[in-house]
Amino acid sequence: MSELKPGLPERLSSVVATLRQAEVDAGRELGSVTLIAVGKTFSVEACELAYACGQRAFGENYVQEGIEKIQAFKEAHPEDPGEWHFIGPLQANKTRAVAEHFDWVQSVDRLRIAGRLSVQRPMTMPLLNILIEVNVDGESTKSGVSLDEVEAFAAEVAHLPQLKLRGLMAIPAPQETSEARRQSLAKLRALFEKLQKTYPDMDTLSMGMSADMKEAVLEGSTMVRVGRAIFGPRDYASACQSTQG
Ligand SMILES: *Cc1c(COP(=O)(O)O)cnc(C)c1O
């Protein structure tokens, strides 16, 4: 586990201020972009500190770590446990745990996984919110549905009864210039707006991290995902030791 770094409240309020300024600069409504605090490798205590500062939406990449946090939050804040987004790669043998605990899955890129999430989502829970992960720059090393396959994929996912298809998510390839960053983001936005004509309930475009937050807000993002700029640097070495030990 990465240790709790000092200065989290200051870093969080600085990220929120940057986001609100980006909304103003883009002529967007104030507060129209949701900040997801990505707490992977960080402790429940670090997430609790962000919660105490007003943060409510959290993103997690690892199933077991995420569930431990969700359970701790449900105990500590039964009336308002926050909103929990699974944003990491998801294997078939972990879909049940995700379907039974998370509010959103942002990283859906295979029909088999979507089908399992729908079947395994408990009937007593609200529908599971789904974003299709798009491989917007066609990178061979990256997961995600390719741009030209997203419409057909969305049509299949939209049929699954326990899922609610809310939109698209992407992690564009890193680019040197603001113009180059905006090109990828604009491709995603165009696809999103096209899909919204078929699926009027689609309302979520999850794109933008620390390095491209401003451009993402200019290109219509409704959700940005930020980890290290809030929690501080991650310490993967100690995270590995703790899983092996
Ligand atoms: C880790 C992660 C983030 C946050 O990355 P940082 O570099 O910590 O800001 C955002 N989105 C996804 C999908 C991630 O896995």
Short mmCIF file of C-alpha atoms and ligand atoms in Angstrom, two decimals:
data_model
loop_
_atom_site.label_atom_id
_atom_site.label_comp_id
_atom_site.label_asym_id
_atom_site.label_seq_id
_atom_site.Cartn_x
_atom_site.Cartn_y
_atom_site.Cartn_z
CA MET A 1 0.00 0.00 0.00
CA SER A 2 1.26 3.48 -0.78
CA GLU A 3 1.56 5.48 2.41
CA LEU A 4 -0.67 8.45 3.12
CA LYS A 5 1.26 11.47 1.86
CA PRO A 6 0.97 14.84 3.63
CA GLY A 7 -0.88 17.65 1.86
CA LEU A 8 -3.82 15.69 0.47
CA PRO A 9 -6.47 18.34 1.35
CA GLU A 10 -4.41 21.03 -0.38
CA ARG A 11 -3.78 18.88 -3.46
CA LEU A 12 -7.45 17.94 -3.71
CA SER A 13 -8.65 21.52 -3.46
CA SER A 14 -6.09 22.58 -6.04
CA VAL A 15 -7.32 19.88 -8.49
CA VAL A 16 -10.94 20.94 -7.86
CA ALA A 17 -10.01 24.60 -8.46
CA THR A 18 -8.25 23.68 -11.73
CA LEU A 19 -11.29 21.71 -12.85
CA ARG A 20 -13.74 24.54 -12.01
CA GLN A 21 -11.50 27.02 -13.87
CA ALA A 22 -11.42 24.68 -16.88
CA GLU A 23 -15.24 24.65 -16.84
CA VAL A 24 -15.34 28.46 -16.80
CA ASP A 25 -12.74 28.71 -19.59
CA ALA A 26 -14.69 26.23 -21.71
CA GLY A 27 -17.98 28.08 -21.17
CA ARG A 28 -19.37 25.03 -19.41
CA GLU A 29 -21.75 25.08 -16.49
CA LEU A 30 -19.91 25.25 -13.16
CA GLY A 31 -19.86 21.79 -11.56
CA SER A 32 -20.88 20.00 -14.77
CA VAL A 33 -17.74 17.81 -14.76
CA THR A 34 -17.44 15.15 -12.05
CA LEU A 35 -14.04 14.54 -10.48
CA ILE A 36 -13.25 10.87 -9.88
CA ALA A 37 -10.53 10.49 -7.25
CA VAL A 38 -8.47 7.45 -8.29
CA GLY A 39 -7.24 5.89 -5.06
CA LYS A 40 -5.55 2.75 -6.37
CA THR A 41 -2.75 1.54 -4.08
CA PHE A 42 -3.76 4.13 -1.47
CA SER A 43 -5.32 3.20 1.86
CA VAL A 44 -8.88 3.52 3.11
CA GLU A 45 -7.53 6.30 5.37
CA ALA A 46 -6.35 8.30 2.35
CA CYS A 47 -9.79 7.92 0.72
CA GLU A 48 -11.46 8.84 4.02
CA LEU A 49 -9.42 12.04 4.16
CA ALA A 50 -10.57 12.93 0.63
CA TYR A 51 -14.16 12.15 1.70
CA ALA A 52 -13.83 14.44 4.72
CA CYS A 53 -12.79 17.18 2.27
CA GLY A 54 -16.01 16.66 0.33
CA GLN A 55 -14.94 14.18 -2.37
CA ARG A 56 -17.66 11.59 -3.14
CA ALA A 57 -16.73 9.79 -6.39
CA PHE A 58 -13.87 7.29 -6.27
CA GLY A 59 -12.18 5.16 -8.93
CA GLU A 60 -10.49 1.81 -8.25
CA ASN A 61 -8.42 -0.47 -10.51
CA TYR A 62 -8.05 -3.56 -8.34
CA VAL A 63 -11.13 -5.56 -7.36
CA GLN A 64 -10.20 -6.69 -3.86
CA GLU A 65 -8.70 -3.36 -2.84
CA GLY A 66 -11.77 -1.53 -4.13
CA ILE A 67 -14.22 -3.80 -2.30
CA GLU A 68 -12.37 -3.36 1.00
CA LYS A 69 -12.76 0.41 0.62
CA ILE A 70 -16.43 0.19 -0.37
CA GLN A 71 -17.19 -2.00 2.64
CA ALA A 72 -15.33 0.36 5.00
CA PHE A 73 -17.21 3.35 3.55
CA LYS A 74 -20.60 1.60 3.84
CA GLU A 75 -19.88 0.98 7.52
CA ALA A 76 -18.54 4.46 8.22
CA HIS A 77 -21.11 6.38 6.11
CA PRO A 78 -24.20 4.18 5.69
CA GLU A 79 -26.34 7.11 4.48
CA ASP A 80 -23.80 8.44 1.97
CA PRO A 81 -21.08 5.88 1.18
CA GLY A 82 -19.90 7.70 -1.95
CA GLU A 83 -20.00 6.49 -5.55
CA TRP A 84 -17.57 3.77 -6.57
CA HIS A 85 -16.27 3.33 -10.11
CA PHE A 86 -14.34 0.29 -11.28
CA ILE A 87 -11.89 1.60 -13.90
CA GLY A 88 -9.30 -1.17 -14.30
CA PRO A 89 -8.96 -4.25 -16.50
CA LEU A 90 -11.59 -6.83 -15.52
CA GLN A 91 -11.20 -10.61 -15.79
CA ALA A 92 -14.17 -12.94 -16.05
CA ASN A 93 -13.50 -14.56 -12.67
CA LYS A 94 -13.80 -11.16 -10.93
CA THR A 95 -17.02 -9.91 -12.53
CA ARG A 96 -19.32 -11.17 -9.75
CA ALA A 97 -17.43 -9.29 -7.03
CA VAL A 98 -17.54 -6.12 -9.13
CA ALA A 99 -21.25 -6.53 -9.98
CA GLU A 100 -22.11 -7.02 -6.31
CA HIS A 101 -20.24 -3.97 -4.96
CA PHE A 102 -19.51 -1.20 -7.45
CA ASP A 103 -21.88 1.51 -8.77
CA TRP A 104 -20.15 1.95 -12.12
CA VAL A 105 -17.83 -0.04 -14.41
CA GLN A 106 -15.95 2.25 -16.81
CA SER A 107 -13.73 -0.34 -18.45
CA VAL A 108 -16.14 -2.59 -20.36
CA ASP A 109 -14.67 -3.68 -23.69
CA ARG A 110 -15.76 -7.30 -24.13
CA LEU A 111 -19.29 -8.61 -24.54
CA ARG A 112 -18.59 -11.67 -22.41
CA ILE A 113 -17.66 -9.43 -19.48
CA ALA A 114 -20.73 -7.21 -19.99
CA GLY A 115 -22.99 -10.27 -20.11
CA ARG A 116 -21.58 -11.66 -16.88
CA LEU A 117 -21.92 -8.28 -15.13
CA SER A 118 -25.60 -8.13 -16.13
CA VAL A 119 -26.39 -11.68 -14.99
CA GLN A 120 -24.46 -11.22 -11.73
CA ARG A 121 -25.80 -7.78 -10.79
CA PRO A 122 -28.15 -8.43 -7.83
CA MET A 123 -31.80 -7.60 -8.60
CA THR A 124 -32.00 -5.78 -5.26
CA MET A 125 -29.40 -3.22 -6.37
CA PRO A 126 -29.86 -0.34 -8.83
CA LEU A 127 -28.80 -1.09 -12.43
CA LEU A 128 -25.02 -1.16 -12.84
CA ASN A 129 -23.83 1.94 -14.72
CA ILE A 130 -21.58 1.05 -17.65
CA LEU A 131 -19.13 2.95 -19.82
CA ILE A 132 -17.62 1.40 -22.92
CA GLU A 133 -13.85 1.76 -22.92
CA VAL A 134 -12.69 2.99 -26.31
CA ASN A 135 -9.18 2.50 -27.71
CA VAL A 136 -9.37 5.92 -29.30
CA ASP A 137 -5.85 6.01 -30.76
CA GLY A 138 -5.82 2.39 -31.96
CA GLU A 139 -2.87 1.45 -29.75
CA SER A 140 -2.07 -2.25 -29.96
CA THR A 141 -0.96 -2.40 -26.31
CA LYS A 142 -4.13 -0.83 -24.94
CA SER A 143 -7.47 -2.35 -24.06
CA GLY A 144 -10.71 -0.87 -25.34
CA VAL A 145 -13.08 -1.29 -28.27
CA SER A 146 -11.75 0.19 -31.52
CA LEU A 147 -13.51 3.32 -32.78
CA ASP A 148 -15.23 1.62 -35.70
CA GLU A 149 -16.61 -1.20 -33.54
CA VAL A 150 -18.13 0.89 -30.75
CA GLU A 151 -21.59 1.30 -32.32
CA ALA A 152 -22.12 -2.43 -32.82
CA PHE A 153 -20.78 -3.12 -29.34
CA ALA A 154 -23.08 -0.51 -27.79
CA ALA A 155 -26.09 -2.11 -29.48
CA GLU A 156 -25.29 -5.43 -27.75
CA VAL A 157 -24.60 -3.90 -24.33
CA ALA A 158 -27.78 -1.79 -24.48
CA HIS A 159 -29.84 -5.02 -24.47
CA LEU A 160 -28.44 -6.35 -21.21
CA PRO A 161 -31.16 -5.95 -18.57
CA GLN A 162 -29.22 -5.23 -15.37
CA LEU A 163 -26.88 -2.72 -16.98
CA LYS A 164 -27.42 0.95 -17.75
CA LEU A 165 -25.26 2.12 -20.64
CA ARG A 166 -24.20 5.64 -19.67
CA GLY A 167 -21.48 6.47 -22.21
CA LEU A 168 -17.82 6.15 -23.12
CA MET A 169 -14.44 6.17 -21.39
CA ALA A 170 -10.98 6.46 -22.91
CA ILE A 171 -7.33 6.88 -22.03
CA PRO A 172 -5.85 8.63 -25.09
CA ALA A 173 -2.19 8.14 -26.00
CA PRO A 174 0.08 10.76 -24.38
CA GLN A 175 0.82 13.67 -26.72
CA GLU A 176 3.31 16.55 -26.57
CA THR A 177 1.02 19.35 -27.66
CA SER A 178 -2.36 20.58 -26.62
CA GLU A 179 -3.56 20.42 -30.25
CA ALA A 180 -2.58 16.76 -30.57
CA ARG A 181 -4.32 15.95 -27.29
CA ARG A 182 -7.48 17.67 -28.45
CA GLN A 183 -7.56 15.64 -31.68
CA SER A 184 -8.04 12.33 -29.85
CA LEU A 185 -10.52 13.86 -27.42
CA ALA A 186 -12.50 15.35 -30.30
CA LYS A 187 -12.76 11.93 -31.99
CA LEU A 188 -14.26 10.51 -28.84
CA ARG A 189 -16.64 13.42 -28.47
CA ALA A 190 -17.89 13.03 -32.06
CA LEU A 191 -18.56 9.34 -31.47
CA PHE A 192 -20.33 10.09 -28.18
CA GLU A 193 -22.60 12.67 -29.80
CA LYS A 194 -23.44 10.25 -32.60
CA LEU A 195 -24.35 7.53 -30.10
CA GLN A 196 -26.50 9.93 -28.08
CA LYS A 197 -28.87 10.15 -31.06
CA THR A 198 -29.59 6.43 -30.71
CA TYR A 199 -29.29 6.32 -26.90
CA PRO A 200 -30.71 9.57 -25.49
CA ASP A 201 -30.00 8.39 -21.91
CA MET A 202 -26.25 8.39 -22.56
CA ASP A 203 -24.90 11.28 -20.51
CA THR A 204 -21.33 10.42 -19.56
CA LEU A 205 -18.05 10.99 -21.36
CA SER A 206 -15.20 9.95 -19.08
CA MET A 207 -12.02 11.43 -20.51
CA GLY A 208 -9.30 13.58 -19.05
CA MET A 209 -6.62 12.93 -16.44
CA SER A 210 -4.07 15.31 -14.87
CA ALA A 211 -2.18 15.98 -18.10
CA ASP A 212 -5.17 16.60 -20.38
CA MET A 213 -7.90 17.80 -18.02
CA LYS A 214 -8.25 21.25 -19.56
CA GLU A 215 -8.43 19.96 -23.12
CA ALA A 216 -10.89 17.24 -22.06
CA VAL A 217 -13.25 19.79 -20.50
CA LEU A 218 -13.02 21.90 -23.66
CA GLU A 219 -13.98 18.81 -25.67
CA GLY A 220 -17.08 18.05 -23.62
CA SER A 221 -15.85 15.61 -20.98
CA THR A 222 -18.33 15.05 -18.12
CA MET A 223 -15.96 13.05 -15.89
CA VAL A 224 -12.22 13.37 -15.26
CA ARG A 225 -10.16 10.77 -13.40
CA VAL A 226 -7.26 11.97 -11.26
CA GLY A 227 -5.04 9.92 -8.95
CA ARG A 228 -1.52 11.09 -8.12
CA ALA A 229 -2.32 14.82 -8.30
CA ILE A 230 -4.70 14.20 -5.35
CA PHE A 231 -3.12 11.33 -3.41
CA GLY A 232 0.56 11.91 -4.21
CA PRO A 233 3.04 9.52 -5.87
CA ARG A 234 2.16 5.82 -5.88
CA ASP A 235 4.50 3.26 -4.40
CA TYR A 236 4.01 0.07 -6.42
CA ALA A 237 7.01 -1.69 -4.88
CA SER A 238 5.45 -1.78 -1.43
CA ALA A 239 2.04 -2.66 -2.92
CA CYS A 240 3.61 -5.79 -4.49
CA GLN A 241 5.36 -6.78 -1.27
CA SER A 242 2.11 -6.56 0.66
CA THR A 243 0.23 -8.82 -1.81
CA GLN A 244 3.04 -11.36 -1.78
CA GLY A 245 3.52 -11.30 1.95
C1 LIG B 1 -4.63 5.23 -12.60
C2 LIG B 1 -5.69 5.72 -13.51
C3 LIG B 1 -6.05 7.07 -13.55
C4 LIG B 1 -5.35 8.13 -12.70
O1 LIG B 1 -4.02 8.22 -13.06
P1 LIG B 1 -3.02 9.21 -12.27
O2 LIG B 1 -1.81 9.21 -13.09
O3 LIG B 1 -2.81 8.62 -10.92
O4 LIG B 1 -3.70 10.53 -12.18
C5 LIG B 1 -7.09 7.44 -14.39
N1 LIG B 1 -7.74 6.56 -15.17
C6 LIG B 1 -7.42 5.25 -15.16
C7 LIG B 1 -8.18 4.31 -16.05
C8 LIG B 1 -6.39 4.79 -14.34
O5 LIG B 1 -6.09 3.49 -14.35
#
